[in-house]
mmCIF file of C-alpha atoms in Angstrom:
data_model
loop_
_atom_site.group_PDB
_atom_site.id
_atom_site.type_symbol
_atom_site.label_atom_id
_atom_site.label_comp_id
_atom_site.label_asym_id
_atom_site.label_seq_id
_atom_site.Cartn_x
_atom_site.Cartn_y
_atom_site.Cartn_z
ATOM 1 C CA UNK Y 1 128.159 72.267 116.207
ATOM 2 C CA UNK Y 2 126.158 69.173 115.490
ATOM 3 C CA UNK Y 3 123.956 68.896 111.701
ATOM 4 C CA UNK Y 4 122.316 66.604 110.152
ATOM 5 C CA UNK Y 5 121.580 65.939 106.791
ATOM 6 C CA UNK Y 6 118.729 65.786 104.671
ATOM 7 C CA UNK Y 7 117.230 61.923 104.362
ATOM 8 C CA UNK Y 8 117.226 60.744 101.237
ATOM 9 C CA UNK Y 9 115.604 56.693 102.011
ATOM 10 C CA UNK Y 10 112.040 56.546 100.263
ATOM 11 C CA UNK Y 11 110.474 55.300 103.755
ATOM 12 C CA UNK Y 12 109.425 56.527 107.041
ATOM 13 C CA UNK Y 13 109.636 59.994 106.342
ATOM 14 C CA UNK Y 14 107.621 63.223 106.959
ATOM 15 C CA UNK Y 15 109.063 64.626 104.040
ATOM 16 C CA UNK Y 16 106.897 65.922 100.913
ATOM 17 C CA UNK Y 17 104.178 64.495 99.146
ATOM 18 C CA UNK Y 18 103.873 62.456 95.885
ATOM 19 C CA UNK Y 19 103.080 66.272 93.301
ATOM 20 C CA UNK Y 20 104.554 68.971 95.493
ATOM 21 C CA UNK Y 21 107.244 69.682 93.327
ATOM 22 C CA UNK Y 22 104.615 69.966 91.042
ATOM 23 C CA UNK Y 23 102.360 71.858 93.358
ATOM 24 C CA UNK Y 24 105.284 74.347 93.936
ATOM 25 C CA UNK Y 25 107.321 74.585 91.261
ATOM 26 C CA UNK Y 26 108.916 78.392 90.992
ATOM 27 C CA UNK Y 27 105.885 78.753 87.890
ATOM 28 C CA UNK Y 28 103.351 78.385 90.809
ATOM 29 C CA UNK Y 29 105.132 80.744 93.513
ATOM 30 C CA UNK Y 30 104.079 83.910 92.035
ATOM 31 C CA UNK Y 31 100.900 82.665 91.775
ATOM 32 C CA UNK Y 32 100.596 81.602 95.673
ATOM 33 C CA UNK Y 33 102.356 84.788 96.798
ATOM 34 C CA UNK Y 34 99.462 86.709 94.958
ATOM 35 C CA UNK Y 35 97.042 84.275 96.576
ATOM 36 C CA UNK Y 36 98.193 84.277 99.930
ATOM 37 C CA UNK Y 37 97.491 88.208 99.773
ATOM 38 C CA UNK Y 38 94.222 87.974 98.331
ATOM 39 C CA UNK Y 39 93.310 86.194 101.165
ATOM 40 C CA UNK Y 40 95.010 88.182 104.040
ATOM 41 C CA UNK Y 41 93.078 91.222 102.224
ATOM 42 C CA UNK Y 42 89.739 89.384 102.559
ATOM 43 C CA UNK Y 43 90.499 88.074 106.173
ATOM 44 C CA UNK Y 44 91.060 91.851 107.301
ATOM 45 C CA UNK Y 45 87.597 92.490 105.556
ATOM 46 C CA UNK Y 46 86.272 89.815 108.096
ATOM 47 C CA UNK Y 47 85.386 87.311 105.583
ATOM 48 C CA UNK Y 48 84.745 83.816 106.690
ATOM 49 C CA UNK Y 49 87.712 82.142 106.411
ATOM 50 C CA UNK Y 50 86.526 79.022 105.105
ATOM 51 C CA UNK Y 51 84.978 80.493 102.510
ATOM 52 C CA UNK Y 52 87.578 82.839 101.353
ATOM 53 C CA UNK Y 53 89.648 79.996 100.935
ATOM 54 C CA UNK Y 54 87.713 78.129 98.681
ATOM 55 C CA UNK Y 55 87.308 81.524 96.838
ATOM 56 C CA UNK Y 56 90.379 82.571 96.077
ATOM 57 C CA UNK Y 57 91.759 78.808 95.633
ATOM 58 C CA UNK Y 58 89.084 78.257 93.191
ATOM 59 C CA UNK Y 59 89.896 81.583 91.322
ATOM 60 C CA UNK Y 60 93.623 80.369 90.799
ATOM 61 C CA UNK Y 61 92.466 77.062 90.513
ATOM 62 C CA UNK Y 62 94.607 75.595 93.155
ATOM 63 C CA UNK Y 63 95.079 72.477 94.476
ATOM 64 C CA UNK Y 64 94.524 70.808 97.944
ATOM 65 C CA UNK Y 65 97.905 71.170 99.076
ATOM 66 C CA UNK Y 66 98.763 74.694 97.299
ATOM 67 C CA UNK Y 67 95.142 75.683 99.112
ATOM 68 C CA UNK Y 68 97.182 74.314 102.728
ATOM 69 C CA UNK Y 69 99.903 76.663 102.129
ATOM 70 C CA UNK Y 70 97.867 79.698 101.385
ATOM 71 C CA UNK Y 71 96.205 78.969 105.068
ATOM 72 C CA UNK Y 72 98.774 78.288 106.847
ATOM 73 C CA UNK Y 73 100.775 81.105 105.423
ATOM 74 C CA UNK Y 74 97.603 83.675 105.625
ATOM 75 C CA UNK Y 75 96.174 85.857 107.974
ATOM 76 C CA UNK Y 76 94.328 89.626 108.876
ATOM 77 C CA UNK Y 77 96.148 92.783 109.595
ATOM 78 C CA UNK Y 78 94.918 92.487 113.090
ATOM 79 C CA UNK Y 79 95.695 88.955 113.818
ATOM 80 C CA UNK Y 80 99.465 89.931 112.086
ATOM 81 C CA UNK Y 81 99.691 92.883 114.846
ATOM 82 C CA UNK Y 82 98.225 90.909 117.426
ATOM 83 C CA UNK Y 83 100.961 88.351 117.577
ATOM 84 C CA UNK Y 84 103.631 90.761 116.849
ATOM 85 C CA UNK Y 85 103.030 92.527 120.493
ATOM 86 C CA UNK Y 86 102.952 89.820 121.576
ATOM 87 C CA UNK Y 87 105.915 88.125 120.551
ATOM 88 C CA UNK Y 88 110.046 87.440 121.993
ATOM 89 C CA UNK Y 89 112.808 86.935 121.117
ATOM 90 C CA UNK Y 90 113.946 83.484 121.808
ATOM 91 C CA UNK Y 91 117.162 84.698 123.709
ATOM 92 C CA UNK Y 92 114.418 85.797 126.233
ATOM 93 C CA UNK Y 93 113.511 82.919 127.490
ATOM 94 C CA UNK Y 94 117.074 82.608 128.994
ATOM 95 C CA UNK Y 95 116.674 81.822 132.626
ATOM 96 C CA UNK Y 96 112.903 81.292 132.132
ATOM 97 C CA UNK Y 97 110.465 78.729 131.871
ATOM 98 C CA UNK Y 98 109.418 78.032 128.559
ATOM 99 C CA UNK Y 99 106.205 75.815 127.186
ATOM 100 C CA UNK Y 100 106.466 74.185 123.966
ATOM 101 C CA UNK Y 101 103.911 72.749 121.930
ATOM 102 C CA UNK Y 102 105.352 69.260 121.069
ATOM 103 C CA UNK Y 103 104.059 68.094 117.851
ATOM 104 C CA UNK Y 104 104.124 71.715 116.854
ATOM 105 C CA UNK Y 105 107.768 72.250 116.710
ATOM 106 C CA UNK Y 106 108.500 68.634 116.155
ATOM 107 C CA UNK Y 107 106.883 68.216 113.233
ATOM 108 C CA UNK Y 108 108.124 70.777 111.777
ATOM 109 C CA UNK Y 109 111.844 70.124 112.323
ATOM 110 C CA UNK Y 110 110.805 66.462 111.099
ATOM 111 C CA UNK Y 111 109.198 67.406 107.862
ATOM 112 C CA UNK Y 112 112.483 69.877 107.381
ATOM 113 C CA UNK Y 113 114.758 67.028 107.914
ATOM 114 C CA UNK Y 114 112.423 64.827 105.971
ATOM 115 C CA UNK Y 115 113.078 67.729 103.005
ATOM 116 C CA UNK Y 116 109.444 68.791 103.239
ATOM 117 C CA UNK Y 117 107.476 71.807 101.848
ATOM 118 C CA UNK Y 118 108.241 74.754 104.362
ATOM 119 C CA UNK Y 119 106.201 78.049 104.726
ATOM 120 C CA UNK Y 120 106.913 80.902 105.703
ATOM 121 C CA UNK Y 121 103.422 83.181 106.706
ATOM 122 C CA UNK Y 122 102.805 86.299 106.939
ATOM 123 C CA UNK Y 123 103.418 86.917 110.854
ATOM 124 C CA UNK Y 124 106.901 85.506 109.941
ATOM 125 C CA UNK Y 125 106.291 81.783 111.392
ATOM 126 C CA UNK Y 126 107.583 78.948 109.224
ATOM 127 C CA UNK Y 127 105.072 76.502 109.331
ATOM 128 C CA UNK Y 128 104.914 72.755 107.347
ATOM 129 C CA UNK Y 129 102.369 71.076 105.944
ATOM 130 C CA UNK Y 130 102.170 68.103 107.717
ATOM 131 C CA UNK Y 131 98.955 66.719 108.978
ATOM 132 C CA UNK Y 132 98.092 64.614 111.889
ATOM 133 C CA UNK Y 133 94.983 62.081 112.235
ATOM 134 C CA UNK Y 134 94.412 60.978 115.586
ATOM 135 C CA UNK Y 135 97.769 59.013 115.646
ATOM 136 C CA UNK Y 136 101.716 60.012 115.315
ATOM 137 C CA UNK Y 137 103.912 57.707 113.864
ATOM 138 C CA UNK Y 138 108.052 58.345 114.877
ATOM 139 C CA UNK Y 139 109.563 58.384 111.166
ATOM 140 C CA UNK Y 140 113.559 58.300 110.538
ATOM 141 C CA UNK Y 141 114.159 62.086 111.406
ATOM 142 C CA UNK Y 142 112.388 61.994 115.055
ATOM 143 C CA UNK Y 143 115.579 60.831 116.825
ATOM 144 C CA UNK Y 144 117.412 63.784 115.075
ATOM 145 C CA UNK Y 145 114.577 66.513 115.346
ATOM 146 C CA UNK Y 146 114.865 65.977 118.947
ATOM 147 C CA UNK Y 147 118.485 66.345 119.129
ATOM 148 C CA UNK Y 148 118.182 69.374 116.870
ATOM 149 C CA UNK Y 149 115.837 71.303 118.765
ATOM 150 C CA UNK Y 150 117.591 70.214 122.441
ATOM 151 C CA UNK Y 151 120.643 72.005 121.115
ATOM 152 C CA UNK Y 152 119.221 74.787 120.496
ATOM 153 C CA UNK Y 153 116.704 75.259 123.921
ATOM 154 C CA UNK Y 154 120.362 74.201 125.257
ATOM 155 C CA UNK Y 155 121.641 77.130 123.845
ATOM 156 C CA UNK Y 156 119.176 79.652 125.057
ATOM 157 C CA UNK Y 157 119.458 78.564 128.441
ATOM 158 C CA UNK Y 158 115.985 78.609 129.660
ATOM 159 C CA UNK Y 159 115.188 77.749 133.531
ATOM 160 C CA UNK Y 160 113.204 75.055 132.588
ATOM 161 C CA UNK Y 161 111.483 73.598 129.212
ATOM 162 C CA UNK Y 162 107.875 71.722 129.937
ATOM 163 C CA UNK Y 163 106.938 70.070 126.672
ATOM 164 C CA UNK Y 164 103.099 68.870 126.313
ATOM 165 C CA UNK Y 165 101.178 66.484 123.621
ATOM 166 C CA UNK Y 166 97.969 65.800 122.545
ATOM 167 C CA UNK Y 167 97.026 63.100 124.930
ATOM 168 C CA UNK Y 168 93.984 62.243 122.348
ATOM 169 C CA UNK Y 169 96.663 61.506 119.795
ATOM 170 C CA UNK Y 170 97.506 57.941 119.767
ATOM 171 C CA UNK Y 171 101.332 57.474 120.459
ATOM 172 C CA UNK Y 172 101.653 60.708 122.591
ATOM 173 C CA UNK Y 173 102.841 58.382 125.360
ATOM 174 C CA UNK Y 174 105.514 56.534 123.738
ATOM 175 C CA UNK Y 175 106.756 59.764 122.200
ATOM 176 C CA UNK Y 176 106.977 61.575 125.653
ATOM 177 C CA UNK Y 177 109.240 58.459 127.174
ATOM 178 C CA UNK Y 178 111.240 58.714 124.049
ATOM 179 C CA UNK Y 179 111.905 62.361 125.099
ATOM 180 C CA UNK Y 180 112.214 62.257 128.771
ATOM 181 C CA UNK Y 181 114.680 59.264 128.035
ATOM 182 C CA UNK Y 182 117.007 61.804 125.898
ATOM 183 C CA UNK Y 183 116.305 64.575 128.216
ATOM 184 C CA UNK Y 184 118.338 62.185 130.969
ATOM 185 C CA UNK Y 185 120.566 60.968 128.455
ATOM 186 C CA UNK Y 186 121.640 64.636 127.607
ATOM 187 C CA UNK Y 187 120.809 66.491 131.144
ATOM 188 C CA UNK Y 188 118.446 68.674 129.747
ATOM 189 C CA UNK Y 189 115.663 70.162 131.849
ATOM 190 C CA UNK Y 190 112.912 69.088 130.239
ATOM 191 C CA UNK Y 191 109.443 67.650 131.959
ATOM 192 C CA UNK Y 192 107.422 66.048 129.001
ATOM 193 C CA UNK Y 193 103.677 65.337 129.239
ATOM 194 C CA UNK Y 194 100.354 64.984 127.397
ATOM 195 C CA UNK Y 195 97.146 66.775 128.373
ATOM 196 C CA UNK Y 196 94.034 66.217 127.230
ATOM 197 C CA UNK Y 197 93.332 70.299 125.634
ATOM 198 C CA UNK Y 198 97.050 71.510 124.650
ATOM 199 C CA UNK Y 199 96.186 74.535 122.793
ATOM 200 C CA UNK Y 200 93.973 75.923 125.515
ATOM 201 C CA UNK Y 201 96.407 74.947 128.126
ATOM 202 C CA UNK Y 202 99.388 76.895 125.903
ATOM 203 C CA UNK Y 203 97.068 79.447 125.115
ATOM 204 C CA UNK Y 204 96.222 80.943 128.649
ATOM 205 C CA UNK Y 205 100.171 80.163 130.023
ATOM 206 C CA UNK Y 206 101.820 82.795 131.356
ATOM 207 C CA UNK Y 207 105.239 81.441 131.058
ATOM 208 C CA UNK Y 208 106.181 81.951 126.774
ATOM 209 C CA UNK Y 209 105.204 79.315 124.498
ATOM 210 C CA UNK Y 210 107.106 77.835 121.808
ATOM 211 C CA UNK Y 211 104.522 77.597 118.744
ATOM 212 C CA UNK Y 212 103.477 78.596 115.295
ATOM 213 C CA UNK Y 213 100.079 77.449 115.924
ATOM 214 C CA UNK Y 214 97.838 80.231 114.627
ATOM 215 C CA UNK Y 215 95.142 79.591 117.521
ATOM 216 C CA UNK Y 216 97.087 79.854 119.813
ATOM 217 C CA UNK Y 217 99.236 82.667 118.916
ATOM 218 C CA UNK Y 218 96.084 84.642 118.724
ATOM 219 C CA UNK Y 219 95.274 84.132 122.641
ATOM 220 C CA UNK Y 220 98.584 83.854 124.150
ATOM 221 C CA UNK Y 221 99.990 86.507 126.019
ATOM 222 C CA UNK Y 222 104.332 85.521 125.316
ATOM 223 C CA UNK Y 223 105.414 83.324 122.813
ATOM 224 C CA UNK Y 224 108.586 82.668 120.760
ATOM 225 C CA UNK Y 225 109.785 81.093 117.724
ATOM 226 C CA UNK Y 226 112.611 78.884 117.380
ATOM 227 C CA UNK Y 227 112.754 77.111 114.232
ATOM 228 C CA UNK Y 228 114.242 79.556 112.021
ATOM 229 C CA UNK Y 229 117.004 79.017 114.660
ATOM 230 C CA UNK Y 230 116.707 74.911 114.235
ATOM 231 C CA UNK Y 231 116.854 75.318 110.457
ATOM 232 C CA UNK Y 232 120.128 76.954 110.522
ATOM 233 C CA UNK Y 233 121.568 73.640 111.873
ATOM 234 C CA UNK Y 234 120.512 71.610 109.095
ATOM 235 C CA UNK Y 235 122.621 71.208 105.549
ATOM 236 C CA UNK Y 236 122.264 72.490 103.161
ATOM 237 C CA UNK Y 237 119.557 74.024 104.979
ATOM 238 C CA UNK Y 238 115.890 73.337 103.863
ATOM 239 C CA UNK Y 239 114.237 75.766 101.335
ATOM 240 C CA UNK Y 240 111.281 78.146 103.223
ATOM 241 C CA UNK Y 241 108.874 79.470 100.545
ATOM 242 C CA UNK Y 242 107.586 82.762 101.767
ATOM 243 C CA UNK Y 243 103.976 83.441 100.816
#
């Protein structure tokens, strides 16, 4: 079995930003945990959620990242059963064709090998907090997120994998014939694309989707997770915080 290590070079990574050790320090967990189920309580209430996140980040006095992880980490009773029906196992998509939603799950595995702040939320996905602004930029742990998650897909044995980017995101191209390139290099099934609305193309698929992405997990009818699975292959592997 192939792992990789964590990067330790000061350059080109997705890892974690200049304060979150600060940010989430094991003083400041408690704190979040509490947080994160204030605001799952006032979701299920229907609050808006914009403005029960600036209320209960303002009550603990949090921070613009801590406030990220409490979102992406958050969410209402409903929207927590919701995706539960409607989730697999990944071992289900074996002899299937599965979606994924590229910078999704890439990102993710990047920012894990980049030893970035994980989250785990409250419908069990581990999410990062990585943001994207119109463009992606490959760092140092691209070329070995890829690898990562085509080991594991390879290991699950699905028909066929279709991977699609945000076409509006500058760079999508070059990142899909970086892929397609190590899907021949590899002989993995994979068909890599960008399209113009991803999440509402993922969200009304009826083949399962690979995501965490909380829009879409609220619309789509079979999706799967797979990078608890991904994490596994990385040592030491990286360090979830579960809010």
């Amino acid at each position: 079995m192939t792992s990789f290590q964590h990067s330790t070079l000061n350059h080109r990574h997705r890892g974690r930003h200049p304060g979150d050790d600060a940010s989430f320090h094991s003083r400041w967990r408690p704190i979040l945990q509490v947080g994160t189920g204030d605001l799952c309580w006032l979701y299920s209430r229907g609050y808006a959620k914009k403005s029960a996140l600036k209320l209960v980040g303002d009550h603990y006095q949090l921070n613009v990242r801590q406030r990220m992880a409490l979102q992406r980490s958050a969410c209402s009773n409903v929207e927590r059963a919701h995706r539960n029906a409607h989730r697999c196992p990944p071992e289900a998509i074996s002899e299937q064709t599965v979606w994924v939603d590229g910078y999704n799950l890439l990102i993710t595995i990047e920012s894990a090998l980049g030893n970035g702040i994980l989250i785990e939320g409250r419908d069990g996905c581990i999410r990062d907090l990585a943001s994207l602004h119109g463009t992606y930029r490959r760092v140092d742990e691209t070329a070995a997120a890829v690898h990562l998650i085509g080991q594991v897909l390879e290991q699950l044995h699905p028909l066929q994998v279709a991977w699609f980017f945000d076409a509006p995101v500058s760079n999508s191209g070059r990142l899909c014939s970086f892929l397609r390139r190590e899907a021949e290099r590899k002989d993995w099934q994979w068909t890599v694309q960008t399209h113009n609305h991803v999440d509402a193309l993922l969200a009304e698929s009826t083949n399962c989707v690979i995501t965490a992405d909380s829009w879409i997990l609220d619309r789509v009818s079979n999706w799967t997770h797979i990078t608890p699975l991904v994490l596994q292959r990385i040592h030491p592997e990286p360090l979830v915080l579960a809010l």
